PDB file of C-alpha atoms in Angstrom:
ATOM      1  CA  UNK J 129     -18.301  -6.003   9.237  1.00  0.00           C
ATOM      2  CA  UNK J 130     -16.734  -5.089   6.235  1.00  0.00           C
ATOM      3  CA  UNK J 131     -13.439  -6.334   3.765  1.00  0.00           C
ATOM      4  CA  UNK J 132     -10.362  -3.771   2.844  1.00  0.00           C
ATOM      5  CA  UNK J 133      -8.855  -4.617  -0.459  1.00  0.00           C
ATOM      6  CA  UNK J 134      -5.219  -3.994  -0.891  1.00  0.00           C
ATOM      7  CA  UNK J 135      -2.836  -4.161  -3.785  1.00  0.00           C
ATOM      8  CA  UNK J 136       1.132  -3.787  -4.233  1.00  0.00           C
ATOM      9  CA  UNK J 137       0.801  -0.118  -5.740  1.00  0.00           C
ATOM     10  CA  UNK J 138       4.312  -0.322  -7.615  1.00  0.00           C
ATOM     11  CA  UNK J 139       3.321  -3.416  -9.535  1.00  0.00           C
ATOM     12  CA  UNK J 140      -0.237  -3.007 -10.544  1.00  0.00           C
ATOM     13  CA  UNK J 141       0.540   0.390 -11.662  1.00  0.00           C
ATOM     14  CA  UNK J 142       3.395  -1.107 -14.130  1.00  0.00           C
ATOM     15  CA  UNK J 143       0.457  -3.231 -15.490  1.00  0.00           C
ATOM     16  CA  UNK J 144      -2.216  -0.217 -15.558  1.00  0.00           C
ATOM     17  CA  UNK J 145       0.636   1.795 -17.586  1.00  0.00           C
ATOM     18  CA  UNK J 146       1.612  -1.135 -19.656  1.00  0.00           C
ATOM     19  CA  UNK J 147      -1.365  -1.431 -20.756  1.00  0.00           C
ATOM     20  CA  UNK J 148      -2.295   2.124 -21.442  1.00  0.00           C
ATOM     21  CA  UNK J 149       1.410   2.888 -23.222  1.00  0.00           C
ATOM     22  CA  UNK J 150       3.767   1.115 -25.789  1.00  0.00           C
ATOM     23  CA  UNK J 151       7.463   0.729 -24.077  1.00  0.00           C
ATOM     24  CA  UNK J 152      10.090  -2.329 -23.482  1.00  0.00           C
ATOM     25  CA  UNK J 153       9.426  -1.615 -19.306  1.00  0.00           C
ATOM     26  CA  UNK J 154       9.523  -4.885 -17.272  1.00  0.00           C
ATOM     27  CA  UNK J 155       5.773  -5.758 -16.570  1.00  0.00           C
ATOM     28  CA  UNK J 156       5.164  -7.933 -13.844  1.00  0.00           C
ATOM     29  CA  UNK J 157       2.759 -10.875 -14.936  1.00  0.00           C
ATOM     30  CA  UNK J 158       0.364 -10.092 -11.668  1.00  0.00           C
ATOM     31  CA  UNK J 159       0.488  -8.575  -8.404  1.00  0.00           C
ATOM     32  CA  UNK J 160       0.500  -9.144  -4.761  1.00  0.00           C
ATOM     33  CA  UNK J 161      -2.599  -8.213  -2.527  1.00  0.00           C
ATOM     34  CA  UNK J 162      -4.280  -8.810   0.407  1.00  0.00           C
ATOM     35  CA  UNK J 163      -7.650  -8.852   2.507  1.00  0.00           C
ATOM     36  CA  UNK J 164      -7.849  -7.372   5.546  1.00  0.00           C
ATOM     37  CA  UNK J 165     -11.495  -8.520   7.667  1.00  0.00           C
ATOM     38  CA  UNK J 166     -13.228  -6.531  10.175  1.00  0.00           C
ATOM     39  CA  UNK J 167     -15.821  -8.166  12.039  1.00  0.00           C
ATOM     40  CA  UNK J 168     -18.427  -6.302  14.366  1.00  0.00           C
ATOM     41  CA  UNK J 169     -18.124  -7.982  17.694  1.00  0.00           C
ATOM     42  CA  UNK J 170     -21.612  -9.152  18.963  1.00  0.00           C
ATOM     43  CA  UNK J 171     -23.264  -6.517  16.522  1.00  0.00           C
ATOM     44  CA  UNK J 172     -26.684  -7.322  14.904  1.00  0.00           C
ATOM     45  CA  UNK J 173     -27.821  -7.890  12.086  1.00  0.00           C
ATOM     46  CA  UNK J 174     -28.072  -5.053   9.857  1.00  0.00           C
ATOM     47  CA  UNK J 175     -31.229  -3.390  10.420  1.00  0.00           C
ATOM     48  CA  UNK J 176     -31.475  -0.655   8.056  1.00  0.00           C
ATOM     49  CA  UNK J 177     -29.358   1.707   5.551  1.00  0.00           C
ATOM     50  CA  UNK J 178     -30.215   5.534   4.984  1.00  0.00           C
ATOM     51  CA  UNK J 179     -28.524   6.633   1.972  1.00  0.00           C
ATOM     52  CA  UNK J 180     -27.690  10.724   1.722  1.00  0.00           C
ATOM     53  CA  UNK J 181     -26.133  13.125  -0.655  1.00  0.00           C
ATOM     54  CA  UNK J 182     -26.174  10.781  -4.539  1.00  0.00           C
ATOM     55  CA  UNK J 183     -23.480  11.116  -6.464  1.00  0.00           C
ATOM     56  CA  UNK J 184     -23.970  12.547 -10.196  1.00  0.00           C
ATOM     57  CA  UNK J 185     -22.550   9.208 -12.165  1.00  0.00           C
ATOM     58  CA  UNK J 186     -24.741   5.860 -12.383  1.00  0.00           C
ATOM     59  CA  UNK J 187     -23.415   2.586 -12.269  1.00  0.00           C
ATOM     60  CA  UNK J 188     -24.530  -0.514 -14.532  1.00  0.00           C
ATOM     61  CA  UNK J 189     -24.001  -4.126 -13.459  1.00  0.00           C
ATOM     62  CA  UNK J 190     -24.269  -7.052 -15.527  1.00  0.00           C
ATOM     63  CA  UNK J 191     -23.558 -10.915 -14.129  1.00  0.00           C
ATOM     64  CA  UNK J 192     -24.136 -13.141 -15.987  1.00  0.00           C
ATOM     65  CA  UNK J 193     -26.280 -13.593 -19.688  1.00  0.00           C
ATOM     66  CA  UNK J 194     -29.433 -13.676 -17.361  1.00  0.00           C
ATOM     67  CA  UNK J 195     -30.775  -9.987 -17.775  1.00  0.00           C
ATOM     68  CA  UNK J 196     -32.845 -10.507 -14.623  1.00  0.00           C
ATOM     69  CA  UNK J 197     -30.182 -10.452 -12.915  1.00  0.00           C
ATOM     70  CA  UNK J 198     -28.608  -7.411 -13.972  1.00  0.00           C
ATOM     71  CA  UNK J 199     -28.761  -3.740 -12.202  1.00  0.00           C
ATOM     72  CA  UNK J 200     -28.637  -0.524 -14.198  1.00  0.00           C
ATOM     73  CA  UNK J 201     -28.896   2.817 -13.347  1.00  0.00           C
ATOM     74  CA  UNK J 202     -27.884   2.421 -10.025  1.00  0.00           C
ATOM     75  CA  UNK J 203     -27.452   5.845  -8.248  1.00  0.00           C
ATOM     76  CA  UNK J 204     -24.360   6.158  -6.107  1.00  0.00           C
ATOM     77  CA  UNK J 205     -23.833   7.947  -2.968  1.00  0.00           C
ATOM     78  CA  UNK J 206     -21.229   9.844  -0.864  1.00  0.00           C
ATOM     79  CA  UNK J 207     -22.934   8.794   2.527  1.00  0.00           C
ATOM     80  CA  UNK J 208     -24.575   5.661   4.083  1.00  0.00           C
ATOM     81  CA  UNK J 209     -26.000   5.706   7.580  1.00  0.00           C
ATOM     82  CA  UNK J 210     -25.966   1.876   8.680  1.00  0.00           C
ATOM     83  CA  UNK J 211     -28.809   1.502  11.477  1.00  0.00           C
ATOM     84  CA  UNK J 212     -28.526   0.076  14.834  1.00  0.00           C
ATOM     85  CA  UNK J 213     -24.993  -2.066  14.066  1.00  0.00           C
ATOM     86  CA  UNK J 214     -25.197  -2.405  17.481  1.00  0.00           C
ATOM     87  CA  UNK J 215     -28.207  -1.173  19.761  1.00  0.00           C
ATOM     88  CA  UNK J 216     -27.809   2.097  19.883  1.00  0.00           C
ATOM     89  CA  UNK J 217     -24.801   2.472  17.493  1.00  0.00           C
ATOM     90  CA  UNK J 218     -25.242   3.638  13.934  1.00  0.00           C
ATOM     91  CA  UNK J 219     -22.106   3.580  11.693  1.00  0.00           C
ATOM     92  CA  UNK J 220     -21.740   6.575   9.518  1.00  0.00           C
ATOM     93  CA  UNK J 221     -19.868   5.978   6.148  1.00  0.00           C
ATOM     94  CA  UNK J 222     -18.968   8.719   3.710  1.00  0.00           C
ATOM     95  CA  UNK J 223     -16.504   9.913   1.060  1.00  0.00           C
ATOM     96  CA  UNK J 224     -13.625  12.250   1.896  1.00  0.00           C
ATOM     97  CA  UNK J 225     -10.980  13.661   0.070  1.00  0.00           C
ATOM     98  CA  UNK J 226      -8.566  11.305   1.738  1.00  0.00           C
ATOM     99  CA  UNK J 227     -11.300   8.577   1.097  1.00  0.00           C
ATOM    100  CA  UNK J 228     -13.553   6.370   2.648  1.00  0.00           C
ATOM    101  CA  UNK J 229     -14.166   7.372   6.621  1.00  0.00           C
ATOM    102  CA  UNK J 230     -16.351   6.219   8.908  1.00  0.00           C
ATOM    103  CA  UNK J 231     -17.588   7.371  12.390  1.00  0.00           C
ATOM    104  CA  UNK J 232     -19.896   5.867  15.354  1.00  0.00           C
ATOM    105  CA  UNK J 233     -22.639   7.426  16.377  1.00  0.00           C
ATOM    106  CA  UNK J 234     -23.276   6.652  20.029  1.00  0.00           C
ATOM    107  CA  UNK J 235     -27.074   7.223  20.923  1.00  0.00           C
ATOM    108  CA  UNK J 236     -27.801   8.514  24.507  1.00  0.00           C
ATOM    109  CA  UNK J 237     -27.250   6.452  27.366  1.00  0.00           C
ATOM    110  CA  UNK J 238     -25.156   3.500  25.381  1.00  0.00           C
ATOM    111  CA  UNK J 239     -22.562   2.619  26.400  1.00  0.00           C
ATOM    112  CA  UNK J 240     -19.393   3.202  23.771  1.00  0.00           C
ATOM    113  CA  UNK J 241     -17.757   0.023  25.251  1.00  0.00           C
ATOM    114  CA  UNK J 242     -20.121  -1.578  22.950  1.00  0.00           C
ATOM    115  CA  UNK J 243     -18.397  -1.059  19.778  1.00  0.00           C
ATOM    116  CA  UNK J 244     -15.163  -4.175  18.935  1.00  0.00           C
ATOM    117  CA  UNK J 245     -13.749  -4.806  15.919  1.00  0.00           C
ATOM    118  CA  UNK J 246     -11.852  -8.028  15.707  1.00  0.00           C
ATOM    119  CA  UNK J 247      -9.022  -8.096  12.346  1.00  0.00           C
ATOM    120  CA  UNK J 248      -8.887 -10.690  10.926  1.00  0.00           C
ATOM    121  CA  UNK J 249      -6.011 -11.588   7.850  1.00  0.00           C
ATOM    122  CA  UNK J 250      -3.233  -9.276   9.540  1.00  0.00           C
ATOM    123  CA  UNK J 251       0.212  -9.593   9.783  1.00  0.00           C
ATOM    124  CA  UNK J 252       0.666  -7.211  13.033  1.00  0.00           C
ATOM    125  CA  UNK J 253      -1.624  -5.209  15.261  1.00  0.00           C
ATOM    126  CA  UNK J 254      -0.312  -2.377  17.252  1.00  0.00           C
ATOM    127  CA  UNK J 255      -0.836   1.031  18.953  1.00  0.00           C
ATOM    128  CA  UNK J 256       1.572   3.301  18.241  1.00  0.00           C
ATOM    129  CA  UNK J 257       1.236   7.193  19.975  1.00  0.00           C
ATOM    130  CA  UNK J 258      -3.051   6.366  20.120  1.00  0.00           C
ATOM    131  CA  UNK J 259      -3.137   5.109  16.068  1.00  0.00           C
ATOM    132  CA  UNK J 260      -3.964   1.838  15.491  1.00  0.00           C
ATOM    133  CA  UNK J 261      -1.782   0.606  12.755  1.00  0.00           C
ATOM    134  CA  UNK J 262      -2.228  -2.631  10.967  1.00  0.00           C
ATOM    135  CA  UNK J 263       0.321  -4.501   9.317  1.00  0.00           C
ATOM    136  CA  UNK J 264      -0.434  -5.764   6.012  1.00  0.00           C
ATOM    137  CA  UNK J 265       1.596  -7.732   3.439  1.00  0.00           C
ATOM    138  CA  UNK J 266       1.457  -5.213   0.660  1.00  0.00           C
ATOM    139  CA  UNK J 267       1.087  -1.493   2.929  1.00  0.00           C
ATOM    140  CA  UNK J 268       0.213  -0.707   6.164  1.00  0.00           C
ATOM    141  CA  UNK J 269      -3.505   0.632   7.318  1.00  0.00           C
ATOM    142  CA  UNK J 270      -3.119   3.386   9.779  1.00  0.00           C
ATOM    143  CA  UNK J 271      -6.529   4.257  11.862  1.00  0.00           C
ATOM    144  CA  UNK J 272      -6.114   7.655  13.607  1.00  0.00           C
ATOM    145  CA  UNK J 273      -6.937   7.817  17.271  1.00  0.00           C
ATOM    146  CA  UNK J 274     -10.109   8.148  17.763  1.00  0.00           C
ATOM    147  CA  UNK J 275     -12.161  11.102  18.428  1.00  0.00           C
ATOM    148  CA  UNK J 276     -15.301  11.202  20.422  1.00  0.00           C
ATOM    149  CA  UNK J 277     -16.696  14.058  21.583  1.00  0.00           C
ATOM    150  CA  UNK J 278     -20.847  15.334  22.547  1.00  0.00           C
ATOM    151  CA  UNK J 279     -23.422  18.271  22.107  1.00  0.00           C
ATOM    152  CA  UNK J 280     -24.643  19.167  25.625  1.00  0.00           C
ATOM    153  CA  UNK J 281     -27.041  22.509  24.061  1.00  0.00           C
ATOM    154  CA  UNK J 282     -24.807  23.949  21.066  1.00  0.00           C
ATOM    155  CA  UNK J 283     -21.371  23.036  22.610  1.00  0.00           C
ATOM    156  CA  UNK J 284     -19.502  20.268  21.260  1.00  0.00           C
ATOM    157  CA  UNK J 285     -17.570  18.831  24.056  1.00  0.00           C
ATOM    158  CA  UNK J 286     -14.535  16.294  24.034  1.00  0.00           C
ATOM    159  CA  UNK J 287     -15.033  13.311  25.163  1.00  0.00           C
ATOM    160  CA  UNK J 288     -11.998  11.076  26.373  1.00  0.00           C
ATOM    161  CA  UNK J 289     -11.810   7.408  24.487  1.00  0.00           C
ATOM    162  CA  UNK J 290      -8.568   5.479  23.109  1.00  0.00           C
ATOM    163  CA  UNK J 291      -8.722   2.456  21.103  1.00  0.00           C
ATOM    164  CA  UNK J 292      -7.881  -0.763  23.330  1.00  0.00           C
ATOM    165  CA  UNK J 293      -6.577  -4.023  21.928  1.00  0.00           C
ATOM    166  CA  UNK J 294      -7.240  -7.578  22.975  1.00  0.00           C
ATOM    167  CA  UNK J 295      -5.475 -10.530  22.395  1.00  0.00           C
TER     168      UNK J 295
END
């Protein structure tokens, strides 16, 4: 599964403009934030990643005063293709210009059933006109409706699905 990271935009970006400006503006001493968890639901252990399209920067990580342990020149990318999450079920991650998106990619003859997410860290859960929107205490995460569709020859066809929730 994977984390989201939230923050209280308001007050970090008092402290972000504090810092980067002299004024007399109130600046809160820290902000609120929250974690959000999303399991995979019987998935399996990850298999494989395919990385596509780098980005131009680098990044550099150091932990620590052992230099061992430290990464540089580590390439970037705008896509990562994570293999088999569940048999037959690759998870496609990539940048947008709304940010991060993901899709499923449902093999032949597997069954999309096979793809739950349990939330964990939540205030609310709900479905509200086919989104999925997720209560947080500092925003609110708002999952379109899903969209499946398939290629039979060069036609992309629709393909009915909804998201369901349990418990």
């Amino acid at each position: 599964g994977f984390n989201w990271f939230f923050y209280d935009d308001d007050a970090f970006g008092k402290i972000v403009h504090h810092h980067s400006h002299k004024h007399n503006d109130s600046v809160p001493s820290g902000y609120k934030y929250h974690v959000l968890k999303v399991d995979f639901v019987n998935s399996q252990p990850l298999q494989s990643i395919t990385p596509a399209t780098p980005s131009a920067p680098y990044y550099n990580y150091y932990f620590g005063k052992n230099a061992e342990k430290w990464a540089t020149n580590v390439k970037g990318y705008y896509q990562l293709l994570l293999n088999n999450v569940w048999n037959g079920v690759n998870l496609k991650l990539y940048n947008s210009p709304v940010g991060l998106k993901y899709d499923f990619v449902v093999a032949p003859n597997t069954s999309p059933t096979t793809i739950q997410l349990k939330y964990s860290g939540q205030d609310a859960v709900l479905l509200h006109e086919g989104k999925l929107v997720v209560k947080t205490s500092v925003n609110t995460l708002i999952e379109n409706a899903p969209e499946a569709y398939q290629y039979i020859g060069d036609k992309k066809i629709p393909v009915a699905c909804k998201y369901t929730l349990k418990n």
